[in-house]
CSV table of C-alpha atoms in Angstrom, one decimal:
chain,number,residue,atom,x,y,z
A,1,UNK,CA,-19.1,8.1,-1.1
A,2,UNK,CA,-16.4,5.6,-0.3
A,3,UNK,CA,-14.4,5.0,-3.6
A,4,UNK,CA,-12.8,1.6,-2.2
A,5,UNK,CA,-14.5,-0.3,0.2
A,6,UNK,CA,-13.8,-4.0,1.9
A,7,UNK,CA,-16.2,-6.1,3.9
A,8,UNK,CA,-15.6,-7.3,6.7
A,9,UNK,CA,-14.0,-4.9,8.3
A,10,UNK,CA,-12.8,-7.2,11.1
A,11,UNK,CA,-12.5,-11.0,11.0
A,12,UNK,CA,-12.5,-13.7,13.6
A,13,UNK,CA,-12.4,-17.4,13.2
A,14,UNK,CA,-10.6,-20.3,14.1
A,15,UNK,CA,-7.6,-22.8,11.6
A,16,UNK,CA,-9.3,-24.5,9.4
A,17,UNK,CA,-12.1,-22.8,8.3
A,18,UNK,CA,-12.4,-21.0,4.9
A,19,UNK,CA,-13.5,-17.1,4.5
A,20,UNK,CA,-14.0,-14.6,2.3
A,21,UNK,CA,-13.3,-11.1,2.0
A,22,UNK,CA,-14.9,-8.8,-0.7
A,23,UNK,CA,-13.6,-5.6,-2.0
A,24,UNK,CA,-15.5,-3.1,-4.5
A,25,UNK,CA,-14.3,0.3,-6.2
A,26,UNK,CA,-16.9,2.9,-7.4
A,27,UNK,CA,-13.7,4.4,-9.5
A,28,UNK,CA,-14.3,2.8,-12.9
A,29,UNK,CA,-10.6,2.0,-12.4
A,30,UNK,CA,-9.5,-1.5,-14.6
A,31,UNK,CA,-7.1,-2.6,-11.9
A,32,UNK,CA,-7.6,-4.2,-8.3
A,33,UNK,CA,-5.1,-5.4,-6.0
A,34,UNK,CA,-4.4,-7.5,-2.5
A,35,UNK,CA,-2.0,-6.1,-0.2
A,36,UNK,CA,-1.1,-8.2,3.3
A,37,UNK,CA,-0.1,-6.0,6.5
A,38,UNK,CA,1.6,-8.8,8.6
A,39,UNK,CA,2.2,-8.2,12.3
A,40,UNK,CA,5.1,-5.8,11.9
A,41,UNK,CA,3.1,-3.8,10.0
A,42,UNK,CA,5.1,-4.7,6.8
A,43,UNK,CA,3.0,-4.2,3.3
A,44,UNK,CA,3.3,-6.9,0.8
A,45,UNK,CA,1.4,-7.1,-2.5
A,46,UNK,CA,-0.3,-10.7,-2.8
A,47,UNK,CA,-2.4,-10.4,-6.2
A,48,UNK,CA,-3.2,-8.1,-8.9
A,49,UNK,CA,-6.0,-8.3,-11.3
A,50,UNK,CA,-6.4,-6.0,-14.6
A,51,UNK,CA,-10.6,-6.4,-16.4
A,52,UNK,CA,-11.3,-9.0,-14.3
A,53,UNK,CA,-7.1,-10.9,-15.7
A,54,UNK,CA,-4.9,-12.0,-12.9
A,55,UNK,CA,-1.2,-9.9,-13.5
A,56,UNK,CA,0.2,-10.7,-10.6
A,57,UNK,CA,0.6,-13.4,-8.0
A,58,UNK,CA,3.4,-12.7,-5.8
A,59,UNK,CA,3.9,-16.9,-4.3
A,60,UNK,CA,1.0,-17.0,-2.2
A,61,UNK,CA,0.0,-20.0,-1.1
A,62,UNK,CA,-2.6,-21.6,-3.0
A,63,UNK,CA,-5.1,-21.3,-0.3
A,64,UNK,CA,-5.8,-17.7,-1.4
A,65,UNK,CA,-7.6,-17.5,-4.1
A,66,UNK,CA,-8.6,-14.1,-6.0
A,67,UNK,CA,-12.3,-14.1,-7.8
A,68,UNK,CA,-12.7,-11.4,-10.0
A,69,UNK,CA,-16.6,-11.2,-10.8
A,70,UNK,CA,-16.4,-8.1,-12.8
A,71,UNK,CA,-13.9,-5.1,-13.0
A,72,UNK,CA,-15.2,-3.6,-9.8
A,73,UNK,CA,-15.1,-6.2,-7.3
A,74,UNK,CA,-12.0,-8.2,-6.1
A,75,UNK,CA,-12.6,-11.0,-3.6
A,76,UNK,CA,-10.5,-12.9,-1.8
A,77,UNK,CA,-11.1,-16.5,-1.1
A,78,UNK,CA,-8.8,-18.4,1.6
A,79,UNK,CA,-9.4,-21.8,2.7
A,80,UNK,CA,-8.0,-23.8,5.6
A,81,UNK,CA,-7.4,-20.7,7.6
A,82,UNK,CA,-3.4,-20.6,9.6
A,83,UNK,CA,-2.4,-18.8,12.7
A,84,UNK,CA,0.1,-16.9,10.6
A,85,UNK,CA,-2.5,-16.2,8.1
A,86,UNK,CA,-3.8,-13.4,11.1
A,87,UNK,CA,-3.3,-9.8,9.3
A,88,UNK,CA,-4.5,-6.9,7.6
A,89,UNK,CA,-5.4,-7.0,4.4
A,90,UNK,CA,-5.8,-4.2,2.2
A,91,UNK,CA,-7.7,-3.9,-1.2
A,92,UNK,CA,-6.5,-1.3,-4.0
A,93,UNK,CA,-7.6,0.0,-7.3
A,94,UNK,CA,-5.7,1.8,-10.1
A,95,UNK,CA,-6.9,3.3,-13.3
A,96,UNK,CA,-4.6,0.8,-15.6
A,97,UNK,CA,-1.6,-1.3,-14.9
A,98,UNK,CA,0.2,-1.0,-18.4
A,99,UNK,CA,3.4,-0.9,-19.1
A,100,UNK,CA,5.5,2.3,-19.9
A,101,UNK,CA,4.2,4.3,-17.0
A,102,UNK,CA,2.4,4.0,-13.3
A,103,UNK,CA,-0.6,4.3,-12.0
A,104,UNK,CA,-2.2,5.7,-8.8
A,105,UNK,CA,-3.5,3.2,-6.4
A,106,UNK,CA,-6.0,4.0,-4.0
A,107,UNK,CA,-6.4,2.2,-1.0
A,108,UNK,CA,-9.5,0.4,1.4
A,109,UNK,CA,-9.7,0.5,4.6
A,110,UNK,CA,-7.9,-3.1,5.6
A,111,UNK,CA,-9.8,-5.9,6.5
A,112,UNK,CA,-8.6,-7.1,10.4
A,113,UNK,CA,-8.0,-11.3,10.0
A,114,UNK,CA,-7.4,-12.5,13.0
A,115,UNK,CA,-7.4,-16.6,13.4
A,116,UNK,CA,-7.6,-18.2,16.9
B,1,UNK,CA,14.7,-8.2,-6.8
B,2,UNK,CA,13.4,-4.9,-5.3
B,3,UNK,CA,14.2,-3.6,-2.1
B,4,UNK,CA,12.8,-0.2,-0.2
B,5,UNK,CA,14.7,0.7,3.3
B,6,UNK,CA,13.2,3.6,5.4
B,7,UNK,CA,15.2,5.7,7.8
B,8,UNK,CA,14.2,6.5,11.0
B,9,UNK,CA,12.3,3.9,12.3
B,10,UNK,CA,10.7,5.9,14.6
B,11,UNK,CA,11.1,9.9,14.8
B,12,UNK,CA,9.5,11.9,17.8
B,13,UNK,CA,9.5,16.0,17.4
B,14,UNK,CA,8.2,18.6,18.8
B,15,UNK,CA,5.4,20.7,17.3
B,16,UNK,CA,7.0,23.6,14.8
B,17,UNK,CA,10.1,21.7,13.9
B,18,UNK,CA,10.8,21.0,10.1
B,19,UNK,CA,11.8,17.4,9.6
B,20,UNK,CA,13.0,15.2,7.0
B,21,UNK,CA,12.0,11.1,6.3
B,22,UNK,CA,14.4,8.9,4.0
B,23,UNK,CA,13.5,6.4,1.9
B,24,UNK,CA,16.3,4.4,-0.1
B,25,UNK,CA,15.8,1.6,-3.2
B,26,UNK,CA,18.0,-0.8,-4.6
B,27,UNK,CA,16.3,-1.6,-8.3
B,28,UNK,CA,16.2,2.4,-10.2
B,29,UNK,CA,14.0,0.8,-12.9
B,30,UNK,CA,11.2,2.4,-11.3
B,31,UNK,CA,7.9,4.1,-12.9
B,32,UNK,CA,7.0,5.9,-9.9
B,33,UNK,CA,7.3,6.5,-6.3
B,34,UNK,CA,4.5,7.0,-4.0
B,35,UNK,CA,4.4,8.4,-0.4
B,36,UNK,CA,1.7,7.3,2.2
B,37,UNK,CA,0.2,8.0,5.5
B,38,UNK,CA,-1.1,5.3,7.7
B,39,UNK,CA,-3.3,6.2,10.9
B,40,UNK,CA,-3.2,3.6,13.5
B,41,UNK,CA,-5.9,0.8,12.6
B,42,UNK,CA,-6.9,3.0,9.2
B,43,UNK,CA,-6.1,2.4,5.3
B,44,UNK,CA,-2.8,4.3,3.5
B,45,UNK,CA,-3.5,7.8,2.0
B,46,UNK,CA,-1.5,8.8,-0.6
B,47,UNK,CA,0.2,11.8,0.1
B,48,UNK,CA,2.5,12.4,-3.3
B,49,UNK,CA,2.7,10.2,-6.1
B,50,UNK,CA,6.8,11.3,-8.2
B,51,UNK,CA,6.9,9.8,-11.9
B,52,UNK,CA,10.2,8.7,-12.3
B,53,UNK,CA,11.1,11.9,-14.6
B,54,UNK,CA,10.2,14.4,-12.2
B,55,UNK,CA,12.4,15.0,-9.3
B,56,UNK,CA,10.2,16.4,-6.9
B,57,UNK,CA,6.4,17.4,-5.9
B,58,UNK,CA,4.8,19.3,-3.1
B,59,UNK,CA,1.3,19.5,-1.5
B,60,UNK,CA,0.9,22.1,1.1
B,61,UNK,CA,3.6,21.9,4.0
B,62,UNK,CA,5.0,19.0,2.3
B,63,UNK,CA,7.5,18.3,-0.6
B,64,UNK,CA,9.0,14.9,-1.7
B,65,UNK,CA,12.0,14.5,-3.6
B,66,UNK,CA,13.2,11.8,-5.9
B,67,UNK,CA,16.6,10.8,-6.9
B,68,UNK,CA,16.9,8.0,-9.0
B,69,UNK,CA,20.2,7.4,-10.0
B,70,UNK,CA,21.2,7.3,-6.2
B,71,UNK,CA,18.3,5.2,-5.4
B,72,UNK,CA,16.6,8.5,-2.8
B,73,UNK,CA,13.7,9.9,-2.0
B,74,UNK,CA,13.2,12.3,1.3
B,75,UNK,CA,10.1,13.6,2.3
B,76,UNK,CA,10.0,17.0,3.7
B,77,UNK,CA,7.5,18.1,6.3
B,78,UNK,CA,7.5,21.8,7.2
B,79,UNK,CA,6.3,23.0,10.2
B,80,UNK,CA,5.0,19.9,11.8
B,81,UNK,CA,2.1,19.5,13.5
B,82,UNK,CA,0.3,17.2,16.3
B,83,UNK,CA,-2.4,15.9,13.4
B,84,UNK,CA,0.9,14.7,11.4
B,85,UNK,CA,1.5,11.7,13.8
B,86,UNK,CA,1.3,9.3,11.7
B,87,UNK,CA,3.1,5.9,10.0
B,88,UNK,CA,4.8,7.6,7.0
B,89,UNK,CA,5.4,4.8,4.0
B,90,UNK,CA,7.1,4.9,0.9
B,91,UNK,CA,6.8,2.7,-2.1
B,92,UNK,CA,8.3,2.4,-5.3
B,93,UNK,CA,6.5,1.0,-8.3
B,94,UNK,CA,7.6,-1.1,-11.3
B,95,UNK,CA,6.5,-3.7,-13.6
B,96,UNK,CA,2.6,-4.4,-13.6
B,97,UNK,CA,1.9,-1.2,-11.3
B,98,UNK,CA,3.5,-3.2,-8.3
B,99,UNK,CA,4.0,-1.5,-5.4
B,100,UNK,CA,7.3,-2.5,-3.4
B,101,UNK,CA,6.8,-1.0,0.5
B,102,UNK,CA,9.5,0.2,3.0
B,103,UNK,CA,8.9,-0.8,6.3
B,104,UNK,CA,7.6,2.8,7.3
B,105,UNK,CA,9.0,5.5,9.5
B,106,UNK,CA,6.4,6.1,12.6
B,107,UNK,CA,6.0,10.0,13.3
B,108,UNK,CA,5.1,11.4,16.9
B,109,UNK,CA,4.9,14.9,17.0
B,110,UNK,CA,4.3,16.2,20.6
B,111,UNK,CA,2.3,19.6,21.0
């Protein structure tokens, strides 16, 4: 039973085009996240969303946009698809975000974007 | 602003040896620090997760240490093996759960 789980797995399109990708935990955790793997396989966090609340947006361009339908699911909109928009993308849930401590974050399995 | 350096880059060994991966930050005001594995095309695993009071923690043939005054963390891997090939990460985390990634140390241990 897969505890966080992205769909598509792998991507194709070409510039221009808007897609989605959806992530969903089975966790009951309150906190989601968007990490990008760029081509030199270097992990940034893009977004983070606590009960459906956006916490964090680390400067990402405003075609990505997070949709938070209810505290299980995470999507990520982007529109007018780049060539350097190509990566991985990797969903994450974590019990809580608050302050005065960490929480575990447990990863999907990466959405492949590849634009042509 | 947060900065996470892991050395080696790369690190090929052969089967049996006991080896060490480093992992240095710039910002201590950390909650917690967080080792992964990353399989080639696969998601991260979490290997061991160190609050920032503890100063070490260990999960079978592998023990992570956690020094936050220097800035440190060294992941210890006893006895490797071929299955342990792998991209090893580390990431720090602070404010609003955020994880801050090194750039990864890739593993290749030959049987």
């Amino acid at each position: 039973d897969t505890a966080v789980s992205q769909t598509p797995k792998y991507l194709v399109t070409q510039m221009g085009n808007d897609k989605s990708i959806k992530c969903e935990q089975n966790l009951g955790h309150d906190t989601m996240y968007w990490y990008k793997q760029d081509s030199k396989k270097f992990l940034k966090i893009m977004f983070s969303y606590n009960n459906k609340e956006l916490i964090i947006n680390e400067t990402v361009p405003n075609r990505f946009s997070p949709k938070s339908p209810d505290k299980a699911h995470l999507n990520l909109h982007i529109n007018s698809l780049e060539l350097g928009d190509s990566a991985v993308y990797f969903c994450a849930s974590s019990q809580s975000w608050g302050t005065g401590r960490s929480w575990e974050q447990y990863f999907g399995p990466g959405t492949r974007l590849t634009v042509t | 602003k947060q900065e996470v350096t892991q050395i080696p880059a790369a690190l090929s060994v052969p089967e049996g040896e006991n080896l060490v991966l480093n992992c240095s930050f710039t910002d201590s005001a950390i909650y917690n620090l967080q080792w992964f594995r990353q399989d080639p095309g696969k998601g991260l695993t979490s290997l061991l997760l160190i609050q920032s009071s503890q100063r070490e923690q260990t999960s079978g043939r592998l023990n992570a240490s956690l020094d936050k005054s220097s800035g440190r963390s060294t992941l210890y891997i006893a006895a490797s093996q071929p299955g342990d090939s792998a991209t090893y990460l580390c990431a720090v985390v602070g404010y609003g759960n955020k994880l801050v990634f090194g750039a990864g140390t890739i593993l290749r241990v030959k049987s």
